[in-house]
mmCIF file of C-alpha atoms in Angstrom:
data_model
loop_
_atom_site.group_PDB
_atom_site.id
_atom_site.type_symbol
_atom_site.label_atom_id
_atom_site.label_comp_id
_atom_site.label_asym_id
_atom_site.label_seq_id
_atom_site.Cartn_x
_atom_site.Cartn_y
_atom_site.Cartn_z
ATOM 1 C CA GLY L 1 -87.858 -100.989 -19.935
ATOM 2 C CA GLU L 2 -88.236 -102.009 -23.531
ATOM 3 C CA ASP L 3 -91.322 -100.916 -25.474
ATOM 4 C CA VAL L 4 -92.508 -103.146 -28.302
ATOM 5 C CA GLU L 5 -95.263 -102.009 -30.629
ATOM 6 C CA GLN L 6 -97.316 -103.859 -33.197
ATOM 7 C CA SER L 7 -100.512 -103.077 -35.022
ATOM 8 C CA LEU L 8 -103.426 -104.976 -33.490
ATOM 9 C CA PHE L 9 -105.112 -106.395 -36.596
ATOM 10 C CA LEU L 10 -104.267 -107.511 -40.114
ATOM 11 C CA SER L 11 -106.666 -109.007 -42.613
ATOM 12 C CA VAL L 12 -105.489 -110.698 -45.820
ATOM 13 C CA ARG L 13 -106.954 -112.930 -48.488
ATOM 14 C CA GLU L 14 -105.906 -116.554 -48.723
ATOM 15 C CA GLY L 15 -102.946 -116.922 -51.068
ATOM 16 C CA ASP L 16 -101.721 -113.337 -50.574
ATOM 17 C CA SER L 17 -98.638 -112.387 -48.583
ATOM 18 C CA SER L 18 -98.953 -111.078 -45.031
ATOM 19 C CA VAL L 19 -96.527 -108.628 -43.494
ATOM 20 C CA ILE L 20 -96.578 -108.084 -39.744
ATOM 21 C CA ASN L 21 -94.499 -105.210 -38.436
ATOM 22 C CA CYS L 22 -92.897 -104.539 -35.071
ATOM 23 C CA THR L 23 -90.902 -101.671 -33.623
ATOM 24 C CA TYR L 24 -88.841 -101.878 -30.448
ATOM 25 C CA THR L 25 -86.763 -99.486 -28.400
ATOM 26 C CA ASP L 26 -83.839 -101.436 -26.881
ATOM 27 C CA SER L 27 -80.901 -101.354 -29.276
ATOM 28 C CA SER L 28 -79.104 -104.027 -27.216
ATOM 29 C CA SER L 29 -81.649 -106.681 -28.205
ATOM 30 C CA THR L 30 -79.760 -109.845 -29.174
ATOM 31 C CA TYR L 31 -82.401 -112.281 -30.360
ATOM 32 C CA LEU L 32 -85.707 -111.180 -31.824
ATOM 33 C CA TYR L 33 -88.441 -113.787 -31.741
ATOM 34 C CA TRP L 34 -91.782 -114.278 -33.410
ATOM 35 C CA TYR L 35 -94.262 -116.352 -31.445
ATOM 36 C CA LYS L 36 -97.600 -117.614 -32.764
ATOM 37 C CA GLN L 37 -100.706 -118.071 -30.637
ATOM 38 C CA GLU L 38 -103.517 -120.119 -32.118
ATOM 39 C CA PRO L 39 -107.030 -119.753 -30.675
ATOM 40 C CA GLY L 40 -107.308 -121.274 -27.198
ATOM 41 C CA ALA L 41 -103.654 -122.245 -27.041
ATOM 42 C CA GLY L 42 -100.381 -121.070 -25.594
ATOM 43 C CA LEU L 43 -97.625 -119.402 -27.575
ATOM 44 C CA GLN L 44 -95.237 -121.345 -29.751
ATOM 45 C CA LEU L 45 -91.975 -120.130 -31.229
ATOM 46 C CA LEU L 46 -92.400 -119.540 -34.946
ATOM 47 C CA THR L 47 -88.986 -118.227 -35.905
ATOM 48 C CA TYR L 48 -86.288 -115.857 -34.713
ATOM 49 C CA ILE L 49 -83.406 -113.753 -35.974
ATOM 50 C CA PHE L 50 -80.122 -112.896 -34.361
ATOM 51 C CA SER L 51 -79.266 -109.228 -34.151
ATOM 52 C CA ASN L 52 -76.259 -109.473 -36.506
ATOM 53 C CA MET L 53 -78.492 -110.671 -39.366
ATOM 54 C CA ASP L 54 -80.599 -108.596 -41.742
ATOM 55 C CA MET L 55 -82.802 -111.342 -43.071
ATOM 56 C CA LYS L 56 -83.747 -114.913 -42.331
ATOM 57 C CA GLN L 57 -85.857 -117.151 -44.523
ATOM 58 C CA ASP L 58 -87.578 -120.292 -43.336
ATOM 59 C CA GLN L 59 -89.904 -121.867 -45.912
ATOM 60 C CA ARG L 60 -92.880 -119.474 -46.239
ATOM 61 C CA LEU L 61 -91.548 -117.169 -43.532
ATOM 62 C CA THR L 62 -89.167 -114.255 -44.067
ATOM 63 C CA VAL L 63 -87.926 -112.144 -41.181
ATOM 64 C CA LEU L 64 -86.391 -108.747 -41.905
ATOM 65 C CA LEU L 65 -84.462 -106.752 -39.333
ATOM 66 C CA ASN L 66 -83.539 -103.088 -39.603
ATOM 67 C CA LYS L 67 -81.375 -102.463 -36.557
ATOM 68 C CA LYS L 68 -80.872 -98.801 -37.305
ATOM 69 C CA ASP L 69 -84.608 -98.139 -37.200
ATOM 70 C CA LYS L 70 -85.295 -100.893 -34.627
ATOM 71 C CA HIS L 71 -87.856 -102.409 -36.947
ATOM 72 C CA LEU L 72 -88.661 -106.081 -37.355
ATOM 73 C CA SER L 73 -91.068 -107.625 -39.827
ATOM 74 C CA LEU L 74 -92.491 -111.074 -40.485
ATOM 75 C CA ARG L 75 -93.622 -111.912 -43.993
ATOM 76 C CA ILE L 76 -95.772 -114.981 -44.580
ATOM 77 C CA ALA L 77 -95.937 -115.995 -48.235
ATOM 78 C CA ASP L 78 -99.024 -117.709 -49.677
ATOM 79 C CA THR L 79 -101.002 -117.146 -46.486
ATOM 80 C CA GLN L 80 -103.353 -119.992 -45.571
ATOM 81 C CA THR L 81 -106.400 -120.119 -43.302
ATOM 82 C CA GLY L 82 -104.298 -122.127 -40.856
ATOM 83 C CA ASP L 83 -102.105 -119.059 -40.433
ATOM 84 C CA SER L 84 -104.962 -117.243 -38.682
ATOM 85 C CA ALA L 85 -103.581 -116.521 -35.214
ATOM 86 C CA ILE L 86 -102.068 -113.836 -33.050
ATOM 87 C CA TYR L 87 -98.407 -113.118 -33.758
ATOM 88 C CA PHE L 88 -96.155 -111.691 -31.077
ATOM 89 C CA CYS L 89 -92.881 -109.921 -31.627
ATOM 90 C CA ALA L 90 -90.539 -110.528 -28.676
ATOM 91 C CA PRO L 91 -87.077 -108.987 -28.508
ATOM 92 C CA ARG L 92 -84.632 -110.406 -26.004
ATOM 93 C CA SER L 93 -81.956 -108.242 -24.440
ATOM 94 C CA GLY L 94 -79.702 -110.020 -21.978
ATOM 95 C CA GLY L 95 -80.966 -112.871 -19.852
ATOM 96 C CA TYR L 96 -84.141 -114.878 -20.178
ATOM 97 C CA GLN L 97 -86.084 -112.521 -17.994
ATOM 98 C CA LYS L 98 -85.504 -109.776 -20.538
ATOM 99 C CA VAL L 99 -87.821 -111.092 -23.242
ATOM 100 C CA THR L 100 -90.443 -108.390 -23.816
ATOM 101 C CA PHE L 101 -93.579 -109.238 -25.763
ATOM 102 C CA GLY L 102 -95.370 -106.870 -28.071
ATOM 103 C CA THR L 103 -99.110 -106.318 -28.042
ATOM 104 C CA GLY L 104 -99.645 -109.024 -30.644
ATOM 105 C CA THR L 105 -101.103 -108.760 -34.169
ATOM 106 C CA LYS L 106 -104.230 -110.728 -34.895
ATOM 107 C CA LEU L 107 -104.025 -112.083 -38.432
ATOM 108 C CA GLN L 108 -107.312 -112.888 -40.099
ATOM 109 C CA VAL L 109 -107.146 -114.879 -43.342
ATOM 110 C CA ILE L 110 -110.189 -114.554 -45.582
ATOM 111 C CA PRO L 111 -110.906 -117.604 -47.766
ATOM 112 C CA GLU Q 1 -94.273 -135.806 -24.056
ATOM 113 C CA ALA Q 2 -92.412 -132.612 -23.148
ATOM 114 C CA GLN Q 3 -94.910 -130.098 -21.856
ATOM 115 C CA VAL Q 4 -95.867 -127.328 -19.476
ATOM 116 C CA THR Q 5 -99.096 -128.112 -17.647
ATOM 117 C CA GLN Q 6 -101.282 -125.467 -16.056
ATOM 118 C CA ASN Q 7 -104.341 -126.037 -13.914
ATOM 119 C CA PRO Q 8 -107.105 -125.131 -13.900
ATOM 120 C CA ARG Q 9 -107.905 -124.170 -17.487
ATOM 121 C CA TYR Q 10 -110.773 -121.913 -16.405
ATOM 122 C CA LEU Q 11 -111.464 -120.390 -13.003
ATOM 123 C CA ILE Q 12 -114.230 -118.110 -11.781
ATOM 124 C CA THR Q 13 -113.894 -116.754 -8.272
ATOM 125 C CA VAL Q 14 -114.981 -113.884 -6.067
ATOM 126 C CA THR Q 15 -113.030 -110.925 -4.762
ATOM 127 C CA GLY Q 16 -110.819 -111.773 -1.802
ATOM 128 C CA LYS Q 17 -110.925 -115.573 -2.025
ATOM 129 C CA LYS Q 18 -107.367 -116.902 -2.137
ATOM 130 C CA LEU Q 19 -106.509 -119.060 -5.118
ATOM 131 C CA THR Q 20 -103.547 -120.911 -6.597
ATOM 132 C CA VAL Q 21 -102.853 -121.646 -10.244
ATOM 133 C CA THR Q 22 -100.467 -124.545 -10.641
ATOM 134 C CA CYS Q 23 -97.733 -124.922 -13.255
ATOM 135 C CA SER Q 24 -95.590 -127.967 -13.804
ATOM 136 C CA GLN Q 25 -92.969 -128.818 -16.439
ATOM 137 C CA ASN Q 26 -91.398 -132.183 -17.191
ATOM 138 C CA MET Q 27 -88.340 -130.975 -19.100
ATOM 139 C CA ASN Q 28 -86.026 -130.256 -16.151
ATOM 140 C CA HIS Q 29 -85.919 -126.570 -17.102
ATOM 141 C CA GLU Q 30 -84.224 -124.116 -14.775
ATOM 142 C CA TYR Q 31 -86.146 -121.044 -15.885
ATOM 143 C CA MET Q 32 -89.886 -120.593 -15.293
ATOM 144 C CA SER Q 33 -92.073 -117.541 -15.622
ATOM 145 C CA TRP Q 34 -95.648 -116.307 -15.310
ATOM 146 C CA TYR Q 35 -97.305 -113.892 -17.729
ATOM 147 C CA ARG Q 36 -100.716 -112.311 -18.003
ATOM 148 C CA GLN Q 37 -102.296 -111.524 -21.345
ATOM 149 C CA ASP Q 38 -104.741 -108.660 -21.682
ATOM 150 C CA PRO Q 39 -106.311 -107.277 -24.870
ATOM 151 C CA GLY Q 40 -104.189 -104.534 -26.400
ATOM 152 C CA LEU Q 41 -101.403 -105.030 -23.849
ATOM 153 C CA GLY Q 42 -99.802 -108.254 -25.027
ATOM 154 C CA LEU Q 43 -98.039 -110.463 -22.499
ATOM 155 C CA ARG Q 44 -96.652 -108.897 -19.363
ATOM 156 C CA GLN Q 45 -94.330 -110.742 -17.027
ATOM 157 C CA ILE Q 46 -95.515 -111.202 -13.449
ATOM 158 C CA TYR Q 47 -92.726 -113.204 -11.779
ATOM 159 C CA TYR Q 48 -89.900 -115.420 -12.926
ATOM 160 C CA SER Q 49 -87.551 -117.974 -11.412
ATOM 161 C CA MET Q 50 -84.033 -118.831 -12.498
ATOM 162 C CA ASN Q 51 -83.876 -121.981 -10.352
ATOM 163 C CA VAL Q 52 -85.137 -123.606 -7.159
ATOM 164 C CA GLU Q 53 -85.638 -121.061 -4.375
ATOM 165 C CA VAL Q 54 -84.692 -118.192 -6.726
ATOM 166 C CA THR Q 55 -87.589 -115.933 -7.745
ATOM 167 C CA ASP Q 56 -87.817 -112.318 -8.859
ATOM 168 C CA LYS Q 57 -90.409 -109.751 -9.834
ATOM 169 C CA GLY Q 58 -91.350 -109.082 -13.402
ATOM 170 C CA ASP Q 59 -93.122 -106.015 -14.711
ATOM 171 C CA VAL Q 60 -96.496 -106.436 -12.947
ATOM 172 C CA PRO Q 61 -95.957 -108.356 -9.661
ATOM 173 C CA GLU Q 62 -98.436 -106.469 -7.441
ATOM 174 C CA GLY Q 63 -101.099 -108.749 -5.975
ATOM 175 C CA TYR Q 64 -99.265 -111.976 -6.831
ATOM 176 C CA LYS Q 65 -96.934 -114.401 -5.072
ATOM 177 C CA VAL Q 66 -94.925 -117.328 -6.351
ATOM 178 C CA SER Q 67 -92.793 -120.096 -4.915
ATOM 179 C CA ARG Q 68 -90.216 -122.468 -6.384
ATOM 180 C CA LYS Q 69 -89.649 -125.269 -3.886
ATOM 181 C CA GLU Q 70 -89.127 -127.891 -6.574
ATOM 182 C CA LYS Q 71 -87.614 -127.516 -10.017
ATOM 183 C CA ARG Q 72 -90.684 -128.759 -11.874
ATOM 184 C CA ASN Q 73 -93.359 -126.661 -10.106
ATOM 185 C CA PHE Q 74 -93.971 -122.924 -10.081
ATOM 186 C CA PRO Q 75 -97.387 -122.055 -8.600
ATOM 187 C CA LEU Q 76 -98.939 -118.591 -8.895
ATOM 188 C CA ILE Q 77 -100.774 -117.451 -5.775
ATOM 189 C CA LEU Q 78 -103.368 -114.699 -5.545
ATOM 190 C CA GLU Q 79 -103.838 -114.037 -1.834
ATOM 191 C CA SER Q 80 -106.772 -111.636 -2.266
ATOM 192 C CA PRO Q 81 -107.912 -111.537 -5.883
ATOM 193 C CA SER Q 82 -109.482 -108.390 -7.273
ATOM 194 C CA PRO Q 83 -111.453 -107.815 -10.505
ATOM 195 C CA ASN Q 84 -108.448 -106.142 -12.171
ATOM 196 C CA GLN Q 85 -106.710 -109.519 -12.002
ATOM 197 C CA THR Q 86 -109.243 -110.969 -14.418
ATOM 198 C CA SER Q 87 -106.990 -112.086 -17.247
ATOM 199 C CA LEU Q 88 -105.514 -114.959 -19.239
ATOM 200 C CA TYR Q 89 -102.452 -116.342 -17.484
ATOM 201 C CA PHE Q 90 -99.593 -118.282 -19.018
ATOM 202 C CA CYS Q 91 -96.770 -120.210 -17.451
ATOM 203 C CA ALA Q 92 -93.588 -120.728 -19.475
ATOM 204 C CA SER Q 93 -90.306 -122.553 -18.990
ATOM 205 C CA SER Q 94 -86.931 -122.770 -20.665
ATOM 206 C CA PRO Q 95 -83.512 -124.288 -20.104
ATOM 207 C CA ILE Q 96 -80.794 -121.770 -19.351
ATOM 208 C CA ASP Q 97 -77.922 -121.790 -21.791
ATOM 209 C CA ARG Q 98 -76.128 -118.529 -22.361
ATOM 210 C CA VAL Q 99 -74.458 -119.783 -25.530
ATOM 211 C CA THR Q 100 -77.336 -121.135 -27.556
ATOM 212 C CA ASN Q 101 -80.720 -119.654 -28.206
ATOM 213 C CA GLU Q 102 -83.340 -121.411 -26.098
ATOM 214 C CA LYS Q 103 -87.019 -120.848 -26.713
ATOM 215 C CA LEU Q 104 -89.777 -120.541 -24.147
ATOM 216 C CA PHE Q 105 -92.245 -123.406 -23.794
ATOM 217 C CA PHE Q 106 -95.728 -122.211 -22.867
ATOM 218 C CA GLY Q 107 -98.618 -123.843 -21.070
ATOM 219 C CA SER Q 108 -102.133 -123.721 -22.544
ATOM 220 C CA GLY Q 109 -103.243 -120.882 -20.309
ATOM 221 C CA THR Q 110 -105.625 -120.277 -17.404
ATOM 222 C CA GLN Q 111 -108.568 -117.948 -17.950
ATOM 223 C CA LEU Q 112 -109.322 -116.311 -14.599
ATOM 224 C CA SER Q 113 -112.422 -114.254 -13.861
ATOM 225 C CA VAL Q 114 -112.682 -112.420 -10.541
ATOM 226 C CA LEU Q 115 -116.209 -111.206 -9.762
#
């Protein structure tokens, strides 16, 4: 099956940019999602990119996809304390049952 | 309000005592799934269902059962819980549309401790 790897922790200062990285193994991944999990809550879709795109920008969020290296990144500009959460990379290959979640990166924002 | 509802929110039990975690969605979604979240391992899929009476194993199905008798409900059953099933469990649902990109809707989670 697909393997999805992320670093476990990231700490940034408020106002700086955060970059969360993800590597995956299945080159047939079609959609690549980023989900956010706030403390004590379920996951919510943050953004996604389709596999034929290199970049997607959505307000403070920028997603970069390098298909050749199977590398996905999420950049959060002007990081705020409300961005403190766990971020999951989740490539999808095929049907709905084929969404594989990474280990999650816990983002800590220091005021 | 469109939502996925899990109950209970917290559960402490003992080894071998059968339990059921309920999951219900009010969005008429075909697809439902159960995940467990463990530190350093992310979310791993336990079982999923593509529609009523259609269920299939995910990556870590051992020790779990599910049923899908109605479209809105997808209970997770632990017939004989063991301590290694102590985890945070999430139910999720989604419509099935092979053309558009449909996101997963998650419940708030059930923290299970098996002593």
